[in-house]
Amino acid sequence: MTANLLDFDLEGLAAFCASLGEKRFRATQLFRWIHQKGARDFGQMTDLARSLRDKLEGSARIEGLPVISQHESADGTIKWLFDVGDGNAVEAVFIPEDDRGTLCVSSQAGCAVGCRFCSTGHQGFSRNMSAGEIIAQLWFAEHFLRAHLRTGGERVISNVVMMGMGEPLQNYAALVPALRIMLDDHGYGLSRRRVTVSTSGVVPMIDRLREDCPVALAVSLHAPNDELRDKLVPLNRKYPIAELLDACNRYLERAPRDFITFEYCMLDGVNDSPQHARELARLVQSHGGRGVSCKLNLIPFNPFPASGLVRSPQQRVQAFAKILSDAGIVTTVRKTRGDDIDAACGQLAGDVKDRTRVDQRIAQQRTVMLKPVPADTTKEA
Ligand code: SF4
């Protein structure tokens, strides 16, 4: 079996080259060919000695993920479905904006966390992706887009968000090398501030990421108290809000940005009342006496049939945002992009051969939870 070179960060590639009796600078050349120039075979690498190319032919490969489908939205968003084998498929989404190009990347085939409002969570979990499979999404998208948009070799993707399918911090061993490849100047050269790991709150791994590879951090909060969050984000029963916010404050000591982004999915009659907004403001401003330096990102829920949940009316989202802004918290409402191709946040579903019996778990949750809050608490502020 040959080694897939997409699996290696620069250190890993240097070790691999050393095993072939090659010097470190050869690894750097190879790394640049793969990630900066998008080379797919060793024959293209004309500045490598013939003898090295021959060695590589026998021991290594550069293997991306087969593309099953590509859909382009009217707003320019592009969604790809990649085959990761054994009947599993994952999705990545490119979101173009005036001042940036963002790629949303998957880290697992499915997800074991099972958030109530998330399409991926409803599909269950099959397996972790390798570092090579994570980076293959960026490798493919970047070089496809350069050709598609005829940029003359100019970089297209300026930001990566680990917000596709999966909980990245439950696939830590593959996540960190993939992040290092994104950040490496010989790779994609992305700024730490422009690479975001989004987590549902795996507290010990937030601490490890702070040590190993601090990048921007987004936390899926979705509720201002443990009682409600337990129902929406099952991981909260293991790592309740107070522990999570403590971890956020520790992370901020090493983070490239001086705030954490809290994601809050707006669910009609569930977490979107003025009381919830006030409780949320109190929580993030007073936790541990000093609060957590943060921005709030309100996400209009993207309904999918199995969820049984409804998007909050726009007026209520605006009222919720106003309460937070009036309290002095920087608050944005996420623009829905690509919803005509099911590429909007929380809609990524891919194709997952579930090994976790998630259907039963979620059906059970649905019977015991999420009664809408009484009408008087959901009036607009
Ligand atoms: S929101 Fe994230 S952590 Fe929760 S189920 Fe979906 S993919 Fe998993």
Short mmCIF file of C-alpha atoms and ligand atoms in Angstrom, two decimals:
data_model
loop_
_atom_site.label_atom_id
_atom_site.label_comp_id
_atom_site.label_asym_id
_atom_site.label_seq_id
_atom_site.Cartn_x
_atom_site.Cartn_y
_atom_site.Cartn_z
CA MET A 1 0.00 0.00 0.00
CA THR A 2 1.42 3.38 -0.97
CA ALA A 3 1.19 6.43 1.30
CA ASN A 4 -1.32 9.13 0.38
CA LEU A 5 0.73 12.34 0.59
CA LEU A 6 -2.40 14.41 1.30
CA ASP A 7 -2.32 12.85 4.78
CA PHE A 8 0.95 14.56 5.73
CA ASP A 9 1.60 17.98 7.17
CA LEU A 10 5.08 19.30 6.33
CA GLU A 11 6.69 17.57 9.31
CA GLY A 12 5.04 14.28 8.34
CA LEU A 13 6.15 14.69 4.75
CA ALA A 14 9.72 15.44 5.88
CA ALA A 15 9.70 12.20 7.89
CA PHE A 16 8.35 10.32 4.89
CA CYS A 17 11.05 11.79 2.64
CA ALA A 18 13.69 10.90 5.25
CA SER A 19 12.45 7.30 5.09
CA LEU A 20 13.26 7.42 1.35
CA GLY A 21 16.71 8.84 2.09
CA GLU A 22 15.72 12.32 0.90
CA LYS A 23 16.54 15.67 2.49
CA ARG A 24 14.00 17.96 4.11
CA PHE A 25 14.03 20.56 1.34
CA ARG A 26 12.69 17.86 -0.99
CA ALA A 27 9.64 17.57 1.30
CA THR A 28 9.09 21.32 1.04
CA GLN A 29 9.26 21.16 -2.76
CA LEU A 30 6.85 18.25 -2.84
CA PHE A 31 4.47 19.95 -0.40
CA ARG A 32 4.39 23.10 -2.55
CA TRP A 33 3.73 21.09 -5.69
CA ILE A 34 0.80 19.33 -4.08
CA HIS A 35 -0.89 22.13 -2.19
CA GLN A 36 0.15 25.33 -3.94
CA LYS A 37 0.13 24.04 -7.50
CA GLY A 38 -2.44 21.28 -7.16
CA ALA A 39 -0.20 18.64 -8.75
CA ARG A 40 -1.82 15.24 -9.02
CA ASP A 41 1.08 13.17 -10.28
CA PHE A 42 4.80 13.11 -9.78
CA GLY A 43 5.53 13.49 -13.50
CA GLN A 44 4.44 17.16 -13.25
CA MET A 45 7.09 17.90 -10.63
CA THR A 46 9.78 18.84 -13.07
CA ASP A 47 12.22 20.30 -10.53
CA LEU A 48 12.44 17.02 -8.62
CA ALA A 49 15.24 14.67 -9.59
CA ARG A 50 14.13 11.83 -11.82
CA SER A 51 15.40 9.33 -9.26
CA LEU A 52 13.15 10.85 -6.56
CA ARG A 53 10.12 10.86 -8.84
CA ASP A 54 10.74 7.18 -9.53
CA LYS A 55 10.97 6.45 -5.81
CA LEU A 56 7.74 8.32 -5.21
CA GLU A 57 5.94 6.44 -7.98
CA GLY A 58 6.64 3.22 -6.14
CA SER A 59 5.84 4.34 -2.62
CA ALA A 60 3.37 7.21 -2.64
CA ARG A 61 0.27 8.63 -4.26
CA ILE A 62 -1.70 11.87 -4.27
CA GLU A 63 -5.27 10.75 -3.96
CA GLY A 64 -8.18 13.15 -3.59
CA LEU A 65 -11.82 12.27 -3.05
CA PRO A 66 -14.04 11.32 -5.98
CA VAL A 67 -16.66 14.00 -6.61
CA ILE A 68 -20.15 12.52 -6.77
CA SER A 69 -21.95 15.75 -7.56
CA GLN A 70 -21.58 19.50 -7.75
CA HIS A 71 -24.39 22.02 -7.36
CA GLU A 72 -24.11 25.75 -7.87
CA SER A 73 -26.59 28.09 -6.23
CA ALA A 74 -28.00 31.23 -7.82
CA ASP A 75 -25.96 33.21 -5.26
CA GLY A 76 -22.67 31.60 -6.36
CA THR A 77 -22.44 29.11 -3.50
CA ILE A 78 -21.10 25.75 -4.68
CA LYS A 79 -21.69 22.45 -2.89
CA TRP A 80 -19.75 19.27 -3.58
CA LEU A 81 -20.60 15.78 -2.51
CA PHE A 82 -17.48 13.63 -2.08
CA ASP A 83 -17.34 9.85 -1.97
CA VAL A 84 -15.46 8.61 1.11
CA GLY A 85 -16.13 4.93 0.47
CA ASP A 86 -18.31 2.19 1.94
CA GLY A 87 -21.47 4.03 0.93
CA ASN A 88 -20.54 7.22 2.81
CA ALA A 89 -20.41 10.67 1.28
CA VAL A 90 -19.58 14.06 2.78
CA GLU A 91 -20.20 17.61 1.68
CA ALA A 92 -18.13 20.77 1.37
CA VAL A 93 -19.47 24.20 0.47
CA PHE A 94 -17.80 27.23 -1.08
CA ILE A 95 -19.35 30.57 -0.15
CA PRO A 96 -18.10 33.54 -2.20
CA GLU A 97 -18.38 37.04 -0.74
CA ASP A 98 -17.03 40.39 -1.91
CA ASP A 99 -14.03 40.36 0.40
CA ARG A 100 -13.42 36.66 0.97
CA GLY A 101 -13.98 33.13 -0.24
CA THR A 102 -14.95 30.69 2.49
CA LEU A 103 -14.87 26.92 2.31
CA CYS A 104 -16.96 24.96 4.80
CA VAL A 105 -15.27 21.60 5.36
CA SER A 106 -16.46 18.27 6.82
CA SER A 107 -14.46 16.31 9.39
CA GLN A 108 -16.50 13.13 9.89
CA ALA A 109 -18.85 10.94 7.88
CA GLY A 110 -21.88 11.78 9.99
CA CYS A 111 -21.69 12.93 13.57
CA ALA A 112 -22.19 11.20 16.88
CA VAL A 113 -23.24 14.29 18.84
CA GLY A 114 -26.80 14.27 17.55
CA CYS A 115 -27.81 17.92 17.92
CA ARG A 116 -31.52 18.19 17.69
CA PHE A 117 -31.66 20.82 14.93
CA CYS A 118 -28.87 19.45 12.73
CA SER A 119 -29.43 17.47 9.59
CA THR A 120 -26.04 15.71 9.89
CA GLY A 121 -26.80 14.78 13.50
CA HIS A 122 -30.00 13.08 12.39
CA GLN A 123 -28.05 10.81 10.06
CA GLY A 124 -25.90 9.25 12.76
CA PHE A 125 -22.22 8.48 12.59
CA SER A 126 -20.15 6.23 10.39
CA ARG A 127 -16.48 7.11 10.85
CA ASN A 128 -13.81 9.73 11.32
CA MET A 129 -12.21 11.14 8.21
CA SER A 130 -8.44 11.03 7.76
CA ALA A 131 -6.34 14.21 7.61
CA GLY A 132 -5.96 13.54 3.88
CA GLU A 133 -9.73 13.32 3.40
CA ILE A 134 -10.24 16.57 5.29
CA ILE A 135 -7.56 18.41 3.32
CA ALA A 136 -8.69 16.83 0.04
CA GLN A 137 -11.81 19.01 0.20
CA LEU A 138 -9.70 22.18 0.30
CA TRP A 139 -7.16 20.84 -2.22
CA PHE A 140 -9.89 20.01 -4.72
CA ALA A 141 -11.99 23.15 -4.17
CA GLU A 142 -9.06 25.59 -4.32
CA HIS A 143 -7.63 24.22 -7.55
CA PHE A 144 -11.02 23.64 -9.14
CA LEU A 145 -12.04 27.23 -8.38
CA ARG A 146 -8.78 28.72 -9.69
CA ALA A 147 -9.44 27.02 -13.01
CA HIS A 148 -13.21 27.61 -12.98
CA LEU A 149 -12.88 31.31 -12.16
CA ARG A 150 -9.75 31.72 -14.31
CA THR A 151 -7.83 33.49 -11.57
CA GLY A 152 -4.46 32.93 -13.26
CA GLY A 153 -3.20 31.00 -10.26
CA GLU A 154 -4.44 33.54 -7.69
CA ARG A 155 -5.75 32.04 -4.47
CA VAL A 156 -9.56 31.84 -4.20
CA ILE A 157 -10.20 30.42 -0.73
CA SER A 158 -9.19 32.84 2.01
CA ASN A 159 -11.14 31.33 4.91
CA VAL A 160 -11.88 27.80 6.06
CA VAL A 161 -14.57 26.95 8.57
CA MET A 162 -14.67 23.47 10.07
CA MET A 163 -18.47 23.63 10.17
CA GLY A 164 -19.44 20.94 7.68
CA MET A 165 -20.43 17.44 8.69
CA GLY A 166 -19.02 16.18 11.97
CA GLU A 167 -17.68 17.42 15.29
CA PRO A 168 -14.05 18.27 14.47
CA LEU A 169 -12.86 17.99 18.06
CA GLN A 170 -14.04 14.37 18.14
CA ASN A 171 -11.61 13.69 15.29
CA TYR A 172 -8.68 15.51 16.82
CA ALA A 173 -5.85 13.31 15.54
CA ALA A 174 -6.78 14.08 11.93
CA LEU A 175 -7.92 17.64 12.53
CA VAL A 176 -4.60 19.01 13.76
CA PRO A 177 -2.43 17.94 10.79
CA ALA A 178 -5.15 19.16 8.44
CA LEU A 179 -5.13 22.56 10.18
CA ARG A 180 -1.34 22.69 9.96
CA ILE A 181 -1.47 22.12 6.21
CA MET A 182 -4.01 24.96 5.87
CA LEU A 183 -1.81 27.32 7.89
CA ASP A 184 1.58 26.36 6.45
CA ASP A 185 3.13 29.01 4.23
CA HIS A 186 4.27 26.24 1.90
CA GLY A 187 0.70 24.90 1.87
CA TYR A 188 -2.33 27.19 1.75
CA GLY A 189 -0.83 29.94 3.91
CA LEU A 190 -4.10 30.80 5.60
CA SER A 191 -4.06 33.09 8.60
CA ARG A 192 -4.95 31.53 11.98
CA ARG A 193 -7.63 34.18 12.24
CA ARG A 194 -9.22 32.92 9.04
CA VAL A 195 -9.38 29.25 9.96
CA THR A 196 -12.22 28.49 12.33
CA VAL A 197 -12.92 25.31 14.26
CA SER A 198 -16.54 25.05 15.26
CA THR A 199 -17.37 22.79 18.19
CA SER A 200 -20.43 21.74 20.11
CA GLY A 201 -18.27 21.95 23.24
CA VAL A 202 -15.77 19.11 23.68
CA VAL A 203 -14.11 20.81 26.65
CA PRO A 204 -10.88 18.77 27.02
CA MET A 205 -10.17 19.09 23.31
CA ILE A 206 -10.69 22.85 23.38
CA ASP A 207 -7.84 22.90 25.89
CA ARG A 208 -5.68 20.70 23.69
CA LEU A 209 -6.34 22.80 20.60
CA ARG A 210 -5.25 25.87 22.55
CA GLU A 211 -1.87 24.19 23.10
CA ASP A 212 -1.41 22.45 19.77
CA CYS A 213 -2.83 24.71 17.08
CA PRO A 214 -4.87 27.71 18.21
CA VAL A 215 -7.10 29.01 15.44
CA ALA A 216 -10.36 30.97 15.61
CA LEU A 217 -12.98 29.18 17.68
CA ALA A 218 -16.75 29.05 17.23
CA VAL A 219 -18.92 27.34 19.82
CA SER A 220 -22.41 26.04 19.13
CA LEU A 221 -24.25 27.40 22.14
CA HIS A 222 -27.91 27.47 21.07
CA ALA A 223 -29.33 27.86 24.59
CA PRO A 224 -28.73 30.13 27.58
CA ASN A 225 -29.15 27.45 30.27
CA ASP A 226 -28.27 23.80 30.84
CA GLU A 227 -31.85 22.60 30.99
CA LEU A 228 -32.55 23.69 27.43
CA ARG A 229 -29.06 23.01 26.07
CA ASP A 230 -29.19 19.44 27.39
CA LYS A 231 -32.09 18.91 25.01
CA LEU A 232 -30.64 20.66 21.98
CA VAL A 233 -26.96 19.64 22.23
CA PRO A 234 -26.72 16.27 24.01
CA LEU A 235 -23.00 16.78 24.70
CA ASN A 236 -24.03 19.42 27.23
CA ARG A 237 -24.89 16.68 29.71
CA LYS A 238 -21.21 15.78 29.75
CA TYR A 239 -19.76 19.29 29.51
CA PRO A 240 -22.29 21.77 30.89
CA ILE A 241 -22.31 25.45 30.01
CA ALA A 242 -20.22 26.66 32.97
CA GLU A 243 -17.39 24.24 32.10
CA LEU A 244 -17.64 25.16 28.45
CA LEU A 245 -17.40 28.89 29.12
CA ASP A 246 -14.43 28.34 31.44
CA ALA A 247 -12.72 26.48 28.58
CA CYS A 248 -13.55 29.39 26.25
CA ASN A 249 -11.83 31.83 28.59
CA ARG A 250 -8.77 29.58 28.80
CA TYR A 251 -8.75 29.33 25.00
CA LEU A 252 -8.82 33.10 24.63
CA GLU A 253 -5.42 33.30 26.35
CA ARG A 254 -3.85 31.77 23.20
CA ALA A 255 -6.45 32.46 20.51
CA PRO A 256 -5.59 34.47 17.39
CA ARG A 257 -8.77 36.51 17.86
CA ASP A 258 -9.78 38.18 21.09
CA PHE A 259 -13.30 36.78 21.03
CA ILE A 260 -15.13 33.49 20.72
CA THR A 261 -17.99 33.27 18.25
CA PHE A 262 -21.09 31.77 19.81
CA GLU A 263 -23.46 30.23 17.30
CA TYR A 264 -27.12 30.31 18.21
CA CYS A 265 -29.64 28.57 15.96
CA MET A 266 -33.01 30.33 16.20
CA LEU A 267 -35.81 27.81 16.75
CA ASP A 268 -39.38 28.99 16.79
CA GLY A 269 -40.88 28.80 20.28
CA VAL A 270 -37.90 26.86 21.64
CA ASN A 271 -34.98 29.21 22.38
CA ASP A 272 -35.95 32.51 20.81
CA SER A 273 -37.95 34.46 23.42
CA PRO A 274 -36.92 37.84 24.85
CA GLN A 275 -36.28 36.06 28.18
CA HIS A 276 -33.87 33.71 26.45
CA ALA A 277 -32.07 36.70 24.92
CA ARG A 278 -31.75 38.46 28.28
CA GLU A 279 -30.60 35.25 29.97
CA LEU A 280 -28.04 34.74 27.21
CA ALA A 281 -26.69 38.29 27.59
CA ARG A 282 -26.38 37.81 31.36
CA LEU A 283 -24.65 34.48 30.88
CA VAL A 284 -21.93 35.62 28.51
CA GLN A 285 -21.38 38.93 30.28
CA SER A 286 -21.22 37.68 33.84
CA HIS A 287 -19.90 34.12 33.68
CA GLY A 288 -17.18 33.66 36.29
CA GLY A 289 -17.46 37.31 37.24
CA ARG A 290 -15.84 38.68 34.08
CA GLY A 291 -17.91 37.10 31.32
CA VAL A 292 -16.53 35.77 28.02
CA SER A 293 -15.29 38.07 25.26
CA CYS A 294 -17.54 37.02 22.40
CA LYS A 295 -19.62 37.73 19.36
CA LEU A 296 -23.04 36.22 18.90
CA ASN A 297 -23.99 34.78 15.53
CA LEU A 298 -27.70 34.11 15.23
CA ILE A 299 -28.49 31.47 12.63
CA PRO A 300 -31.98 31.24 11.18
CA PHE A 301 -32.81 27.52 11.41
CA ASN A 302 -32.87 25.70 8.09
CA PRO A 303 -35.75 23.29 8.42
CA PHE A 304 -35.49 19.69 7.25
CA PRO A 305 -38.40 17.28 7.41
CA ALA A 306 -37.25 14.97 10.21
CA SER A 307 -36.51 17.78 12.66
CA GLY A 308 -40.04 18.70 13.64
CA LEU A 309 -38.71 22.22 14.26
CA VAL A 310 -39.53 25.54 12.67
CA ARG A 311 -37.44 28.62 11.84
CA SER A 312 -38.06 31.61 14.11
CA PRO A 313 -39.91 34.42 12.36
CA GLN A 314 -37.58 37.13 11.11
CA GLN A 315 -39.13 39.72 13.42
CA ARG A 316 -38.36 37.59 16.45
CA VAL A 317 -34.77 37.05 15.31
CA GLN A 318 -34.38 40.83 14.94
CA ALA A 319 -35.90 41.43 18.39
CA PHE A 320 -33.55 38.83 19.89
CA ALA A 321 -30.57 40.45 18.17
CA LYS A 322 -31.61 43.89 19.44
CA ILE A 323 -31.70 42.75 23.06
CA LEU A 324 -28.17 41.37 22.71
CA SER A 325 -26.88 44.44 20.87
CA ASP A 326 -28.47 46.77 23.41
CA ALA A 327 -26.64 44.84 26.09
CA GLY A 328 -23.39 45.69 24.30
CA ILE A 329 -22.76 42.32 22.62
CA VAL A 330 -21.67 42.35 18.98
CA THR A 331 -24.42 40.36 17.29
CA THR A 332 -24.88 39.32 13.69
CA VAL A 333 -27.64 37.43 11.95
CA ARG A 334 -26.19 34.96 9.51
CA LYS A 335 -27.25 35.47 5.93
CA THR A 336 -28.71 32.31 4.52
CA ARG A 337 -26.59 31.21 1.57
CA GLY A 338 -27.13 28.36 -0.83
CA ASP A 339 -30.44 27.22 0.60
CA ASP A 340 -31.72 26.49 -2.92
CA ILE A 341 -29.14 23.67 -3.09
CA ASP A 342 -29.46 22.53 0.56
CA ALA A 343 -26.05 23.98 1.33
CA ALA A 344 -27.14 26.30 4.09
CA CYS A 345 -25.97 25.90 7.64
CA GLY A 346 -27.25 22.71 9.28
CA GLN A 347 -28.50 21.32 5.97
CA LEU A 348 -25.42 19.33 5.03
CA ALA A 349 -26.44 15.73 4.97
CA GLY A 350 -24.20 13.79 2.61
CA ASP A 351 -24.82 10.12 2.82
CA VAL A 352 -23.99 8.23 5.98
CA LYS A 353 -24.14 4.57 6.80
CA ASP A 354 -25.12 5.08 10.40
CA ARG A 355 -23.56 2.80 13.00
CA THR A 356 -25.06 4.49 16.04
CA ARG A 357 -28.81 3.85 15.86
CA VAL A 358 -29.35 7.57 15.91
CA ASP A 359 -32.90 7.22 14.62
CA GLN A 360 -34.02 5.54 17.82
CA ARG A 361 -32.16 8.04 20.00
CA ILE A 362 -33.64 11.05 18.27
CA ALA A 363 -37.14 9.58 18.19
CA GLN A 364 -36.83 9.05 21.93
CA GLN A 365 -35.65 12.63 22.47
CA ARG A 366 -38.48 13.98 20.39
CA THR A 367 -41.05 12.39 22.70
CA VAL A 368 -39.58 13.90 25.87
CA MET A 369 -38.50 17.34 24.76
CA LEU A 370 -39.00 20.61 23.11
CA LYS A 371 -42.41 21.66 24.10
CA PRO A 372 -42.72 25.23 22.78
CA VAL A 373 -42.46 27.80 25.56
CA PRO A 374 -45.77 29.39 26.61
CA ALA A 375 -47.13 32.00 24.21
CA ASP A 376 -46.60 34.98 26.51
CA THR A 377 -42.83 34.38 26.58
CA THR A 378 -42.53 34.39 22.80
CA LYS A 379 -44.03 37.80 22.14
CA GLU A 380 -41.78 40.11 20.24
CA ALA A 381 -39.86 42.53 22.45
S1 SF4 B 1 -24.35 20.62 14.89
FE1 SF4 B 1 -22.26 19.85 14.62
S2 SF4 B 1 -21.89 18.64 16.50
FE2 SF4 B 1 -24.12 18.92 16.37
S3 SF4 B 1 -24.85 17.09 15.28
FE3 SF4 B 1 -24.50 18.70 13.73
S4 SF4 B 1 -22.43 18.30 12.97
FE4 SF4 B 1 -22.64 17.22 14.94
#
